[in-house]
C-alpha positions as semicolon CSV with decimal commas, in nm:
position;residue;x (nm);y (nm);z (nm)
1;M;1,234;2,824;14,491
2;N;1,553;2,758;14,294
3;S;1,412;2,429;14,170
4;V;1,099;2,598;14,038
5;W;1,308;2,867;13,871
6;D;1,538;2,606;13,718
7;K;1,240;2,421;13,575
8;C;1,103;2,741;13,425
9;L;1,441;2,814;13,265
10;Y;1,455;2,456;13,136
11;V;1,123;2,502;12,957
12;L;1,243;2,826;12,799
13;Y;1,605;2,723;12,745
14;P;1,630;2,343;12,760
15;K;1,967;2,189;12,841
16;R;2,123;2,010;12,549
17;C;2,366;1,723;12,503
18;A;2,724;1,848;12,480
19;L;2,796;1,637;12,170
20;C;2,479;1,616;11,961
21;G;2,253;1,895;12,086
22;E;1,956;1,681;12,189
23;V;1,747;1,808;12,481
24;I;1,847;1,634;12,806
25;E;1,765;1,649;13,177
26;L;1,892;1,942;13,384
27;D;2,149;1,733;13,569
28;G;2,278;1,558;13,257
29;V;2,573;1,623;13,027
30;L;2,516;1,376;12,743
31;C;2,206;1,215;12,597
32;N;2,165;0,838;12,628
33;E;2,271;0,775;12,268
34;C;2,594;0,974;12,302
35;M;2,672;0,810;12,637
36;N;2,632;0,469;12,476
37;T;2,822;0,547;12,157
38;E;3,147;0,353;12,148
39;R;3,467;0,547;12,110
40;I;3,740;0,439;11,871
41;T;3,951;0,227;12,103
42;G;4,234;-0,023;12,090
43;K;4,504;-0,021;11,828
44;I;4,442;0,212;11,534
45;C;4,597;0,272;11,194
46;R;4,795;0,595;11,225
47;K;4,730;0,670;10,858
48;C;4,348;0,658;10,857
49;G;4,264;0,659;11,229
50;R;4,029;0,360;11,208
51;E;4,057;0,061;11,435
52;V;4,291;-0,193;11,276
53;A;4,002;-0,431;11,206
54;D;3,828;-0,155;11,008
55;C;4,134;-0,025;10,824
56;C;4,120;-0,017;10,444
57;C;4,463;0,138;10,383
58;K;4,612;-0,173;10,222
59;K;4,365;-0,129;9,937
60;E;4,465;0,232;9,880
61;K;4,780;0,399;9,742
62;F;4,706;0,729;9,916
63;S;4,999;0,856;10,125
64;P;4,890;1,147;10,347
65;G;5,099;1,455;10,419
66;Y;5,043;1,429;10,794
67;K;5,244;1,192;11,015
68;A;4,944;1,039;11,195
69;F;4,571;1,090;11,250
70;C;4,330;1,018;11,534
71;A;3,964;1,082;11,619
72;P;3,743;0,985;11,913
73;Y;3,436;0,871;11,717
74;Y;3,311;0,737;11,386
75;F;3,080;0,958;11,179
76;D;2,758;0,780;11,264
77;G;2,439;0,806;11,470
78;S;2,424;1,093;11,718
79;M;2,780;1,199;11,630
80;R;2,671;1,259;11,273
81;V;2,374;1,461;11,404
82;G;2,605;1,668;11,623
83;I;2,838;1,750;11,335
84;Y;2,544;1,849;11,115
85;R;2,409;2,079;11,385
86;L;2,749;2,235;11,445
87;K;2,807;2,299;11,073
88;N;2,462;2,385;10,947
89;S;2,231;2,477;11,233
90;G;2,433;2,722;11,439
91;Y;2,490;2,493;11,740
92;T;2,832;2,647;11,799
93;Q;2,826;2,550;12,168
94;L;2,881;2,187;12,063
95;A;3,240;2,273;11,969
96;Q;3,332;2,281;12,339
97;G;3,216;1,927;12,416
98;M;3,360;1,790;12,092
99;A;3,693;1,961;12,158
100;T;3,715;1,797;12,500
101;E;3,683;1,455;12,334
102;I;3,939;1,547;12,065
103;A;4,194;1,676;12,316
104;D;4,160;1,365;12,534
105;T;4,211;1,146;12,227
106;V;4,517;1,342;12,112
107;R;4,676;1,306;12,455
108;R;4,612;0,932;12,452
109;R;4,716;0,863;12,092
110;F;5,017;1,097;12,073
111;P;5,158;1,089;12,430
112;D;5,518;1,151;12,324
113;V;5,447;1,439;12,085
114;T;5,502;1,799;12,203
115;F;5,285;2,029;11,994
116;D;5,382;2,391;11,942
117;A;5,047;2,507;11,810
118;V;4,707;2,405;11,679
119;T;4,571;2,512;11,342
120;F;4,265;2,423;11,135
121;V;4,127;2,364;10,787
122;P;4,030;2,707;10,651
123;M;3,718;2,806;10,457
124;R;3,670;3,054;10,175
125;R;3,591;3,399;10,312
126;L;3,257;3,418;10,133
127;R;3,146;3,081;10,266
128;Q;3,258;3,162;10,619
129;H;3,086;3,500;10,603
130;K;2,764;3,333;10,492
131;R;2,779;3,072;10,772
132;G;2,908;3,318;11,028
133;Y;3,191;3,096;11,152
134;N;3,430;2,818;11,062
135;Q;3,340;2,510;11,267
136;S;3,693;2,371;11,236
137;A;3,833;2,694;11,381
138;L;3,591;2,673;11,675
139;L;3,705;2,318;11,743
140;A;4,073;2,408;11,707
141;E;4,047;2,704;11,945
142;A;3,884;2,488;12,212
143;V;4,131;2,201;12,158
144;A;4,423;2,444;12,191
145;E;4,281;2,571;12,518
146;H;4,258;2,215;12,653
147;L;4,617;2,142;12,547
148;G;4,751;2,472;12,676
149;I;4,903;2,583;12,346
150;P;4,815;2,860;12,098
151;C;4,571;2,826;11,810
152;E;4,691;3,000;11,495
153;A;4,540;3,051;11,151
154;Y;4,842;2,919;10,963
155;L;4,644;2,835;10,648
156;K;4,415;3,019;10,409
157;K;4,194;2,899;10,126
158;V;4,315;3,040;9,794
159;K;4,117;2,840;9,539
160;H;3,748;2,774;9,493
161;T;3,665;2,404;9,524
162;F;3,354;2,198;9,466
163;S;3,189;2,001;9,746
164;Q;3,404;1,693;9,812
165;R;3,109;1,465;9,885
166;L;2,988;1,500;9,526
167;L;3,315;1,385;9,371
168;S;3,491;1,056;9,305
169;S;3,811;0,972;9,490
170;E;4,035;1,081;9,203
171;R;3,838;1,400;9,142
172;R;3,867;1,488;9,510
173;K;4,246;1,496;9,483
174;L;4,238;1,721;9,177
175;N;3,971;1,940;9,333
176;L;4,191;2,016;9,634
177;Y;4,528;2,051;9,461
178;G;4,671;2,396;9,529
179;S;4,370;2,501;9,737
180;F;4,561;2,624;10,041
181;A;4,847;2,859;10,121
182;V;5,045;2,938;10,435
183;T;4,977;3,274;10,601
184;D;5,325;3,319;10,754
185;R;5,617;3,093;10,661
186;Q;5,847;3,223;10,932
187;A;5,589;3,161;11,205
188;I;5,566;2,788;11,132
189;A;5,931;2,705;11,062
190;G;6,033;2,388;11,245
191;K;5,715;2,366;11,453
192;T;5,513;2,055;11,534
193;I;5,153;2,139;11,451
194;L;4,820;1,974;11,529
195;L;4,578;2,019;11,237
196;V;4,207;2,007;11,327
197;D;3,892;1,943;11,123
198;D;3,538;1,834;11,210
199;V;3,510;1,522;10,990
200;K;3,767;1,312;10,806
201;T;3,631;1,118;10,508
202;T;3,907;1,033;10,261
203;G;4,171;1,242;10,435
204;Y;4,251;1,437;10,119
205;T;4,161;1,776;10,269
206;L;4,374;1,723;10,580
207;S;4,655;1,584;10,365
208;E;4,654;1,880;10,125
209;C;4,668;2,116;10,424
210;A;4,956;1,915;10,569
211;V;5,143;1,909;10,237
212;T;5,111;2,289;10,220
213;L;5,249;2,326;10,572
214;N;5,530;2,079;10,505
215;A;5,634;2,266;10,192
216;A;5,658;2,584;10,397
217;G;5,899;2,430;10,646
218;V;5,709;2,292;10,946
219;G;5,876;2,027;11,156
220;A;5,581;1,787;11,156
221;V;5,203;1,784;11,110
222;Y;4,966;1,558;11,300
223;A;4,595;1,559;11,221
224;T;4,276;1,506;11,417
225;A;3,899;1,545;11,386
226;F;3,592;1,478;11,596
227;T;3,474;1,200;11,366
228;L;3,589;0,990;11,073
229;T;3,392;0,776;10,835
230;A;3,376;0,404;10,908
231;K;3,513;0,139;10,676
232;K;3,386;0,139;10,318
């Protein structure tokens, strides 16, 4: 009887992959593509988070405000689909599965770092109101739960910016300059903070957030995301 009922529920409310949202079998957790997607493994560049063989940092003069960055996956294939669905299609449940992967990666990449709190890249109020949520906040809250530390909104967006994907590298820097402010300077003084976003492309957004936190007196900022773009 339970099996029949389960099948009926599956037709009405199909089970979905925890990372990309594709429909999967009742007893599954991930779709085949996500299960077969390679994680970012081996030695990585702490500046960009890519595997050393894929690192392009020697060609760039960019010096990020965060001490190190890591991510479990590259922004490609089903991971790209999952991010799109989380950001634009209301698949907020995907934040839980993605956060599990992020937390596991943070533990592995930063084993000697004791984090005091998790925070996230903020959105403009109007944009967040229109979407209904901030996907980076959802990820950060779930990551904080996995790590057993608080998630705090230490940053706020104070300047309107254009979409980063439409701008050149140099324009991206100028676009973000002065975009963020700290919500409570006393609350972050001397703390080691994990900064969370959904995707890292150039790293300018995470860096500007980190620079803002550093200027307000944090002890250290480390950054992470669910995905990062592969080598150029």
